[in-house]
Amino acid sequence: MKKIYKIIKHSVNLLSPINISYYEIFIHLFFLHSTGSSNPTGMNSLYMNIYIKFLSTLILPQKVFRIIALFFFLIIILQYPYIFRDPDNCSNNVKKCTLTNTQITKIINLIKFNSTIYNLYIIKLLLVYFFYFIYI
């Protein structure tokens, strides 16, 4: 049996390096099930029950810790929304160094008006620019 396995394994290795793992898995499963083995782990059911109980005691504290950490992080973000941002985003710009775009200045000037017509126009322009920059 072992000689046949070695012959098949060496002949499969010569076929292609990519398919080596697939052939070895199929050969291994063939010889495993030809002997009548149906338990791939080889563990007794009593040990398997103990293993599952032990595994659940490890997974539950990890999930609880992740939920608590997520809740803590959410509270920090809701209380201090600018704490994790880049401080350069909040600094004032220097007009000599900043480039001015005509369309952006038009949008900024339109934002100053509180009319609903201008607000709809602003939304339309922003949507057009948004989809334009996505599909570039």
CSV table of C-alpha atoms in Angstrom, one decimal:
chain,number,residue,atom,x,y,z
A,1,MET,CA,0.0,0.0,0.0
A,2,LYS,CA,2.8,2.4,0.9
A,3,LYS,CA,4.7,1.6,-2.3
A,4,ILE,CA,1.7,2.3,-4.4
A,5,TYR,CA,1.2,5.6,-2.6
A,6,LYS,CA,4.9,6.6,-3.2
A,7,ILE,CA,4.7,5.7,-6.9
A,8,ILE,CA,1.5,7.7,-7.4
A,9,LYS,CA,2.9,10.6,-5.4
A,10,HIS,CA,6.1,10.8,-7.4
A,11,SER,CA,4.3,10.5,-10.7
A,12,VAL,CA,1.9,13.2,-9.7
A,13,ASN,CA,4.8,15.5,-8.7
A,14,LEU,CA,6.2,15.3,-12.2
A,15,LEU,CA,2.9,16.5,-13.8
A,16,SER,CA,2.7,20.1,-12.6
A,17,PRO,CA,3.8,22.0,-9.5
A,18,ILE,CA,0.5,23.7,-9.3
A,19,ASN,CA,-1.7,20.6,-9.1
A,20,ILE,CA,0.5,18.8,-6.5
A,21,SER,CA,-1.6,19.7,-3.6
A,22,TYR,CA,-4.9,18.7,-5.3
A,23,TYR,CA,-3.5,15.3,-6.3
A,24,GLU,CA,-2.1,14.6,-2.9
A,25,ILE,CA,-5.4,15.5,-1.3
A,26,PHE,CA,-7.3,13.2,-3.6
A,27,ILE,CA,-4.8,10.3,-3.1
A,28,HIS,CA,-4.8,10.8,0.6
A,29,LEU,CA,-8.6,10.8,0.7
A,30,PHE,CA,-8.7,7.7,-1.5
A,31,PHE,CA,-6.4,5.7,0.8
A,32,LEU,CA,-8.1,7.1,3.9
A,33,HIS,CA,-11.5,5.9,2.9
A,34,SER,CA,-10.3,2.7,1.4
A,35,THR,CA,-9.4,1.5,4.9
A,36,GLY,CA,-12.8,2.4,6.2
A,37,SER,CA,-11.9,5.5,8.2
A,38,SER,CA,-14.8,8.0,8.5
A,39,ASN,CA,-13.5,10.1,11.3
A,40,PRO,CA,-11.0,12.6,9.7
A,41,THR,CA,-9.8,14.0,13.1
A,42,GLY,CA,-9.3,10.6,14.7
A,43,MET,CA,-10.7,11.9,18.0
A,44,ASN,CA,-13.1,10.1,20.2
A,45,SER,CA,-16.5,11.7,20.5
A,46,LEU,CA,-16.0,12.2,24.3
A,47,TYR,CA,-12.8,14.3,23.5
A,48,MET,CA,-14.6,16.1,20.7
A,49,ASN,CA,-17.4,17.2,23.2
A,50,ILE,CA,-14.7,18.5,25.6
A,51,TYR,CA,-12.9,20.3,22.8
A,52,ILE,CA,-16.1,22.0,21.6
A,53,LYS,CA,-16.9,23.1,25.2
A,54,PHE,CA,-13.4,24.4,25.6
A,55,LEU,CA,-13.5,26.2,22.3
A,56,SER,CA,-16.8,28.0,23.3
A,57,THR,CA,-15.1,29.2,26.5
A,58,LEU,CA,-12.4,30.8,24.4
A,59,ILE,CA,-14.6,32.4,21.7
A,60,LEU,CA,-17.2,34.0,24.0
A,61,PRO,CA,-14.7,36.3,26.0
A,62,GLN,CA,-13.2,37.4,22.7
A,63,LYS,CA,-16.6,38.4,21.3
A,64,VAL,CA,-17.5,40.2,24.5
A,65,PHE,CA,-14.2,42.1,24.5
A,66,ARG,CA,-14.7,43.1,20.8
A,67,ILE,CA,-18.3,44.4,21.6
A,68,ILE,CA,-17.1,46.4,24.6
A,69,ALA,CA,-14.1,47.8,22.6
A,70,LEU,CA,-16.4,48.8,19.7
A,71,PHE,CA,-18.9,50.4,22.2
A,72,PHE,CA,-16.1,52.3,23.9
A,73,PHE,CA,-14.7,53.5,20.6
A,74,LEU,CA,-18.2,54.6,19.5
A,75,ILE,CA,-18.7,56.6,22.7
A,76,ILE,CA,-15.3,58.4,22.1
A,77,ILE,CA,-16.2,59.2,18.5
A,78,LEU,CA,-19.6,60.5,19.4
A,79,GLN,CA,-18.3,62.7,22.3
A,80,TYR,CA,-15.2,64.0,20.6
A,81,PRO,CA,-15.8,63.7,16.8
A,82,TYR,CA,-12.5,65.4,15.8
A,83,ILE,CA,-10.2,63.5,18.0
A,84,PHE,CA,-9.0,60.9,15.4
A,85,ARG,CA,-8.8,63.3,12.5
A,86,ASP,CA,-5.7,65.0,10.9
A,87,PRO,CA,-5.1,68.4,12.6
A,88,ASP,CA,-4.2,69.9,9.2
A,89,ASN,CA,-7.8,69.5,8.2
A,90,CYS,CA,-8.9,72.1,10.8
A,91,SER,CA,-6.1,74.7,10.1
A,92,ASN,CA,-6.8,77.9,8.3
A,93,ASN,CA,-5.6,78.1,4.8
A,94,VAL,CA,-3.2,80.8,3.5
A,95,LYS,CA,-4.9,82.6,0.5
A,96,LYS,CA,-1.5,83.1,-1.3
A,97,CYS,CA,-0.7,79.4,-1.3
A,98,THR,CA,-4.2,78.0,-1.9
A,99,LEU,CA,-5.3,77.3,-5.4
A,100,THR,CA,-8.8,78.6,-6.3
A,101,ASN,CA,-11.0,76.7,-8.6
A,102,THR,CA,-13.8,78.7,-10.3
A,103,GLN,CA,-16.4,76.0,-9.9
A,104,ILE,CA,-15.7,75.5,-6.2
A,105,THR,CA,-15.8,79.2,-5.6
A,106,LYS,CA,-19.2,79.4,-7.3
A,107,ILE,CA,-20.5,76.6,-5.1
A,108,ILE,CA,-19.2,78.3,-2.0
A,109,ASN,CA,-20.8,81.6,-3.1
A,110,LEU,CA,-24.1,79.8,-3.7
A,111,ILE,CA,-24.0,78.2,-0.3
A,112,LYS,CA,-24.1,81.7,1.3
A,113,PHE,CA,-27.6,82.1,0.0
A,114,ASN,CA,-30.4,80.4,1.9
A,115,SER,CA,-32.9,80.0,-1.0
A,116,THR,CA,-34.2,76.6,-1.8
A,117,ILE,CA,-33.6,77.1,-5.5
A,118,TYR,CA,-29.9,77.7,-4.9
A,119,ASN,CA,-29.7,74.8,-2.5
A,120,LEU,CA,-31.1,72.5,-5.1
A,121,TYR,CA,-28.6,73.9,-7.6
A,122,ILE,CA,-25.8,73.2,-5.2
A,123,ILE,CA,-27.0,69.7,-4.6
A,124,LYS,CA,-27.1,69.1,-8.4
A,125,LEU,CA,-23.6,70.5,-8.9
A,126,LEU,CA,-22.2,68.5,-6.0
A,127,LEU,CA,-23.8,65.3,-7.4
A,128,VAL,CA,-22.5,65.9,-10.8
A,129,TYR,CA,-18.9,66.5,-9.5
A,130,PHE,CA,-19.2,63.5,-7.2
A,131,PHE,CA,-20.1,61.1,-10.0
A,132,TYR,CA,-17.7,62.7,-12.4
A,133,PHE,CA,-14.7,62.1,-10.1
A,134,ILE,CA,-15.9,58.5,-9.3
A,135,TYR,CA,-15.9,57.5,-12.9
A,136,ILE,CA,-12.6,59.1,-14.0
